[in-house]
mmCIF file of C-alpha atoms in Angstrom:
data_model
loop_
_atom_site.group_PDB
_atom_site.id
_atom_site.type_symbol
_atom_site.label_atom_id
_atom_site.label_comp_id
_atom_site.label_asym_id
_atom_site.label_seq_id
_atom_site.Cartn_x
_atom_site.Cartn_y
_atom_site.Cartn_z
ATOM 1 C CA UNK A 795 -0.007 0.027 -0.026
ATOM 2 C CA UNK A 796 3.003 2.309 -0.026
ATOM 3 C CA UNK A 797 4.561 4.476 2.689
ATOM 4 C CA UNK A 798 3.068 7.734 3.899
ATOM 5 C CA UNK A 799 5.607 10.447 4.744
ATOM 6 C CA UNK A 800 5.727 14.154 5.394
ATOM 7 C CA UNK A 801 5.987 16.948 7.968
ATOM 8 C CA UNK A 802 3.877 19.754 9.451
ATOM 9 C CA UNK A 803 4.981 23.093 10.809
ATOM 10 C CA UNK A 804 2.511 25.701 12.109
ATOM 11 C CA UNK A 805 3.540 29.174 13.174
ATOM 12 C CA UNK A 806 1.442 29.948 16.210
ATOM 13 C CA UNK A 807 1.790 30.605 19.961
ATOM 14 C CA UNK A 808 -1.560 28.908 20.695
ATOM 15 C CA UNK A 809 -0.959 26.004 23.069
ATOM 16 C CA UNK A 810 -3.687 24.059 21.245
ATOM 17 C CA UNK A 811 -1.545 23.831 18.103
ATOM 18 C CA UNK A 812 0.486 20.819 19.247
ATOM 19 C CA UNK A 813 -2.728 18.760 19.656
ATOM 20 C CA UNK A 814 -3.962 20.104 16.322
ATOM 21 C CA UNK A 815 -0.771 18.830 14.584
ATOM 22 C CA UNK A 816 -1.115 15.417 16.239
ATOM 23 C CA UNK A 817 -4.726 15.359 15.083
ATOM 24 C CA UNK A 818 -3.871 16.053 11.468
ATOM 25 C CA UNK A 819 -1.247 13.336 11.440
ATOM 26 C CA UNK A 820 -3.609 10.779 12.940
ATOM 27 C CA UNK A 821 -6.413 11.647 10.513
ATOM 28 C CA UNK A 822 -4.102 11.199 7.522
ATOM 29 C CA UNK A 823 -3.027 7.787 8.825
ATOM 30 C CA UNK A 824 -6.622 6.738 9.615
ATOM 31 C CA UNK A 825 -8.062 7.809 6.297
ATOM 32 C CA UNK A 826 -5.243 6.277 4.277
ATOM 33 C CA UNK A 827 -5.694 2.973 6.176
ATOM 34 C CA UNK A 828 -9.386 3.057 5.434
ATOM 35 C CA UNK A 829 -8.796 3.739 1.761
ATOM 36 C CA UNK A 830 -6.769 0.576 1.422
ATOM 37 C CA UNK A 831 -10.027 -1.327 1.630
ATOM 38 C CA UNK A 832 -12.225 0.986 -0.465
ATOM 39 C CA UNK A 833 -9.724 1.424 -3.297
ATOM 40 C CA UNK A 834 -8.920 -2.245 -3.792
ATOM 41 C CA UNK A 835 -10.595 -3.889 -6.766
ATOM 42 C CA UNK A 836 -11.823 -7.445 -7.143
ATOM 43 C CA UNK A 837 -8.457 -8.522 -8.534
ATOM 44 C CA UNK A 838 -6.481 -7.205 -5.572
ATOM 45 C CA UNK A 839 -5.146 -4.139 -7.397
ATOM 46 C CA UNK A 840 -4.723 -1.051 -5.281
ATOM 47 C CA UNK A 841 -5.344 2.420 -6.831
ATOM 48 C CA UNK A 842 -2.677 4.452 -5.046
ATOM 49 C CA UNK A 843 -3.464 7.804 -6.601
ATOM 50 C CA UNK A 844 -7.192 7.663 -5.923
ATOM 51 C CA UNK A 845 -6.502 6.403 -2.384
ATOM 52 C CA UNK A 846 -4.196 9.337 -1.696
ATOM 53 C CA UNK A 847 -6.643 11.881 -3.089
ATOM 54 C CA UNK A 848 -9.490 10.421 -1.067
ATOM 55 C CA UNK A 849 -7.337 10.572 2.032
ATOM 56 C CA UNK A 850 -6.600 14.276 1.485
ATOM 57 C CA UNK A 851 -10.283 15.103 0.873
ATOM 58 C CA UNK A 852 -11.388 13.407 4.063
ATOM 59 C CA UNK A 853 -8.493 14.989 6.000
ATOM 60 C CA UNK A 854 -9.632 18.431 4.832
ATOM 61 C CA UNK A 855 -13.129 17.750 6.144
ATOM 62 C CA UNK A 856 -11.660 16.552 9.497
ATOM 63 C CA UNK A 857 -9.496 19.697 9.767
ATOM 64 C CA UNK A 858 -12.381 22.041 9.098
ATOM 65 C CA UNK A 859 -14.510 20.282 11.657
ATOM 66 C CA UNK A 860 -11.741 20.315 14.269
ATOM 67 C CA UNK A 861 -11.054 24.081 13.844
ATOM 68 C CA UNK A 862 -14.760 24.729 14.284
ATOM 69 C CA UNK A 863 -15.253 22.532 17.384
ATOM 70 C CA UNK A 864 -12.056 23.567 19.120
ATOM 71 C CA UNK A 865 -12.543 27.192 18.144
ATOM 72 C CA UNK A 866 -8.924 27.622 17.130
ATOM 73 C CA UNK A 867 -8.164 31.043 15.646
ATOM 74 C CA UNK A 868 -5.481 30.284 13.103
ATOM 75 C CA UNK A 869 -4.123 31.972 10.011
ATOM 76 C CA UNK A 870 -3.996 29.043 7.573
ATOM 77 C CA UNK A 871 -1.192 30.832 5.685
ATOM 78 C CA UNK A 872 0.944 29.913 8.703
ATOM 79 C CA UNK A 873 0.685 26.187 8.026
ATOM 80 C CA UNK A 874 3.633 24.642 6.146
ATOM 81 C CA UNK A 875 3.085 20.943 5.346
ATOM 82 C CA UNK A 876 4.075 18.133 3.087
ATOM 83 C CA UNK A 877 2.095 14.911 2.756
ATOM 84 C CA UNK A 878 3.166 12.205 0.320
ATOM 85 C CA UNK A 879 2.987 8.473 -0.426
ATOM 86 C CA UNK A 880 5.661 6.378 -2.147
ATOM 87 C CA UNK A 881 5.180 2.965 -3.614
ATOM 88 C CA UNK A 882 7.388 0.991 -5.979
ATOM 89 C CA UNK A 883 9.088 4.099 -7.351
ATOM 90 C CA UNK A 884 5.902 6.156 -7.795
ATOM 91 C CA UNK A 885 5.406 9.228 -5.675
ATOM 92 C CA UNK A 886 2.305 11.329 -5.046
ATOM 93 C CA UNK A 887 2.521 14.360 -2.809
ATOM 94 C CA UNK A 888 0.813 17.591 -1.891
ATOM 95 C CA UNK A 889 2.351 20.619 -0.193
ATOM 96 C CA UNK A 890 1.052 23.668 1.587
ATOM 97 C CA UNK A 891 2.878 26.876 2.517
ATOM 98 C CA UNK A 892 6.608 27.599 2.083
ATOM 99 C CA UNK A 893 7.771 24.212 0.893
ATOM 100 C CA UNK A 894 10.432 23.313 -1.694
ATOM 101 C CA UNK A 895 10.936 19.950 -3.350
ATOM 102 C CA UNK A 896 13.794 18.669 -5.513
ATOM 103 C CA UNK A 897 14.498 15.459 -7.389
ATOM 104 C CA UNK A 898 18.167 14.533 -7.679
ATOM 105 C CA UNK A 899 18.011 12.420 -10.808
ATOM 106 C CA UNK A 900 20.929 10.034 -11.393
ATOM 107 C CA UNK A 901 22.494 10.347 -14.880
ATOM 108 C CA UNK A 902 25.943 8.708 -15.397
ATOM 109 C CA UNK A 903 29.154 8.297 -13.458
ATOM 110 C CA UNK A 904 27.646 9.583 -10.225
ATOM 111 C CA UNK A 905 26.387 12.741 -11.812
ATOM 112 C CA UNK A 906 22.968 14.049 -10.737
ATOM 113 C CA UNK A 907 20.625 16.507 -12.430
ATOM 114 C CA UNK A 908 18.646 18.713 -10.044
ATOM 115 C CA UNK A 909 14.961 18.937 -10.947
ATOM 116 C CA UNK A 910 12.757 21.428 -9.147
ATOM 117 C CA UNK A 911 9.538 19.545 -8.508
ATOM 118 C CA UNK A 912 7.779 21.970 -6.179
ATOM 119 C CA UNK A 913 7.969 25.502 -4.888
ATOM 120 C CA UNK A 914 5.400 27.455 -3.007
ATOM 121 C CA UNK A 915 3.082 29.003 -5.566
ATOM 122 C CA UNK A 916 0.160 30.737 -3.920
ATOM 123 C CA UNK A 917 0.151 34.348 -2.765
ATOM 124 C CA UNK A 918 0.158 35.039 0.921
ATOM 125 C CA UNK A 919 -2.686 37.446 0.315
ATOM 126 C CA UNK A 920 -5.025 34.636 -0.777
ATOM 127 C CA UNK A 921 -7.441 33.307 1.759
ATOM 128 C CA UNK A 922 -7.269 29.539 2.252
ATOM 129 C CA UNK A 923 -10.417 27.491 2.657
ATOM 130 C CA UNK A 924 -9.979 24.720 5.320
ATOM 131 C CA UNK A 925 -12.062 22.403 3.093
ATOM 132 C CA UNK A 926 -9.424 22.817 0.357
ATOM 133 C CA UNK A 927 -6.351 22.857 2.491
ATOM 134 C CA UNK A 928 -4.652 19.976 0.705
ATOM 135 C CA UNK A 929 -5.715 20.150 -2.972
ATOM 136 C CA UNK A 930 -3.074 19.961 -5.656
ATOM 137 C CA UNK A 931 -1.536 16.518 -6.038
ATOM 138 C CA UNK A 932 1.757 16.080 -7.867
ATOM 139 C CA UNK A 933 2.785 12.675 -9.210
ATOM 140 C CA UNK A 934 6.021 11.306 -10.600
ATOM 141 C CA UNK A 935 8.516 8.494 -10.891
ATOM 142 C CA UNK A 936 11.548 8.075 -8.716
ATOM 143 C CA UNK A 937 14.136 5.848 -10.248
ATOM 144 C CA UNK A 938 16.180 3.424 -8.102
ATOM 145 C CA UNK A 939 19.216 5.682 -7.860
ATOM 146 C CA UNK A 940 17.312 8.939 -7.446
ATOM 147 C CA UNK A 941 16.825 11.048 -4.313
ATOM 148 C CA UNK A 942 13.943 13.321 -3.286
ATOM 149 C CA UNK A 943 14.629 16.287 -1.004
ATOM 150 C CA UNK A 944 11.805 18.278 0.568
ATOM 151 C CA UNK A 945 12.227 21.180 2.996
ATOM 152 C CA UNK A 946 10.717 24.341 4.330
ATOM 153 C CA UNK A 947 11.896 27.117 2.018
ATOM 154 C CA UNK A 948 13.943 28.844 4.706
ATOM 155 C CA UNK A 949 16.415 25.902 4.504
ATOM 156 C CA UNK A 950 17.401 27.283 1.108
ATOM 157 C CA UNK A 951 18.653 30.475 2.758
ATOM 158 C CA UNK A 952 21.571 28.475 4.103
ATOM 159 C CA UNK A 953 22.103 25.762 1.458
ATOM 160 C CA UNK A 954 22.730 26.116 -2.238
ATOM 161 C CA UNK A 955 21.310 23.512 -4.554
ATOM 162 C CA UNK A 956 24.803 22.244 -5.288
ATOM 163 C CA UNK A 957 25.497 21.957 -1.579
ATOM 164 C CA UNK A 958 22.358 19.893 -1.096
ATOM 165 C CA UNK A 959 23.175 17.682 -4.084
ATOM 166 C CA UNK A 960 26.763 17.008 -2.841
ATOM 167 C CA UNK A 961 25.727 16.483 0.796
ATOM 168 C CA UNK A 962 22.861 14.118 -0.005
ATOM 169 C CA UNK A 963 24.513 12.041 -2.755
ATOM 170 C CA UNK A 964 27.971 11.685 -1.149
ATOM 171 C CA UNK A 965 27.083 10.772 2.462
ATOM 172 C CA UNK A 966 25.298 8.170 4.467
ATOM 173 C CA UNK A 967 22.043 9.105 6.289
ATOM 174 C CA UNK A 968 23.764 9.803 9.623
ATOM 175 C CA UNK A 969 26.342 12.109 8.090
ATOM 176 C CA UNK A 970 23.630 13.951 6.104
ATOM 177 C CA UNK A 971 21.645 14.514 9.312
ATOM 178 C CA UNK A 972 24.744 15.677 11.140
ATOM 179 C CA UNK A 973 25.866 18.110 8.442
ATOM 180 C CA UNK A 974 22.377 19.647 8.093
ATOM 181 C CA UNK A 975 21.966 20.037 11.828
ATOM 182 C CA UNK A 976 25.416 21.566 12.207
ATOM 183 C CA UNK A 977 24.561 24.315 9.733
ATOM 184 C CA UNK A 978 20.980 24.981 10.796
ATOM 185 C CA UNK A 979 21.624 24.868 14.549
ATOM 186 C CA UNK A 980 24.204 27.610 14.231
ATOM 187 C CA UNK A 981 21.596 30.141 13.131
ATOM 188 C CA UNK A 982 21.331 32.815 15.791
ATOM 189 C CA UNK A 983 17.737 33.876 14.970
ATOM 190 C CA UNK A 984 15.013 31.567 16.314
ATOM 191 C CA UNK A 985 13.735 29.583 13.330
ATOM 192 C CA UNK A 986 12.247 26.174 12.652
ATOM 193 C CA UNK A 987 13.492 23.996 9.801
ATOM 194 C CA UNK A 988 12.035 20.782 8.395
ATOM 195 C CA UNK A 989 13.638 18.365 5.928
ATOM 196 C CA UNK A 990 12.456 15.075 4.514
ATOM 197 C CA UNK A 991 14.809 12.972 2.419
ATOM 198 C CA UNK A 992 13.953 9.910 0.369
ATOM 199 C CA UNK A 993 17.048 7.833 -0.430
ATOM 200 C CA UNK A 994 17.677 4.817 -2.659
ATOM 201 C CA UNK A 995 16.857 1.634 -0.776
ATOM 202 C CA UNK A 996 20.306 0.233 -1.409
ATOM 203 C CA UNK A 997 21.754 3.070 0.708
ATOM 204 C CA UNK A 998 19.206 3.438 3.472
ATOM 205 C CA UNK A 999 17.002 0.958 5.201
ATOM 206 C CA UNK A 1000 14.643 3.690 6.306
ATOM 207 C CA UNK A 1001 13.681 7.163 5.222
ATOM 208 C CA UNK A 1002 15.309 9.811 7.425
ATOM 209 C CA UNK A 1003 13.308 12.839 8.605
ATOM 210 C CA UNK A 1004 15.606 15.554 10.050
#
């Protein structure tokens, strides 16, 4: 059924936000688990794309209902989130807020092409409807030797694309994590950074979230 991955960052001082984030994560997991039954045909084939889209639609409804019941006053422009699913080299994802995504596509002789697969597109002046929080779904193919790198856009203030490419493709997961944390933890201004890295299975047994 694939592997769900992602991250959520919400800029708010409201103490209810932590529970709200936990709620969103649980709702995504619950709805995706439920879709595994509804999107399986009589031959045992699982429609990954439709399952993911159904999960997002139901999660939007859950979020709108939660905000209304809990009476949380929240600027939805302050939500930065990535939700994706990966199965057998196919990836489907949606992003909200200041998120960047890059595919490091293997070419020849350990050379990689950097493909920009997502950058935040909406204007901060636009009002976001909770019922349409997660809408646009992007799909693609990740080859066996490719990497996917997602991050909040402020990470790019401290890393060039070439630096990301070299760090990711030339190190093991532990060293990547260490190098990223070394740079980002040295920032004097209080900021939050999120990174999600999908690595070739031959190099990493698990996906690392930094």
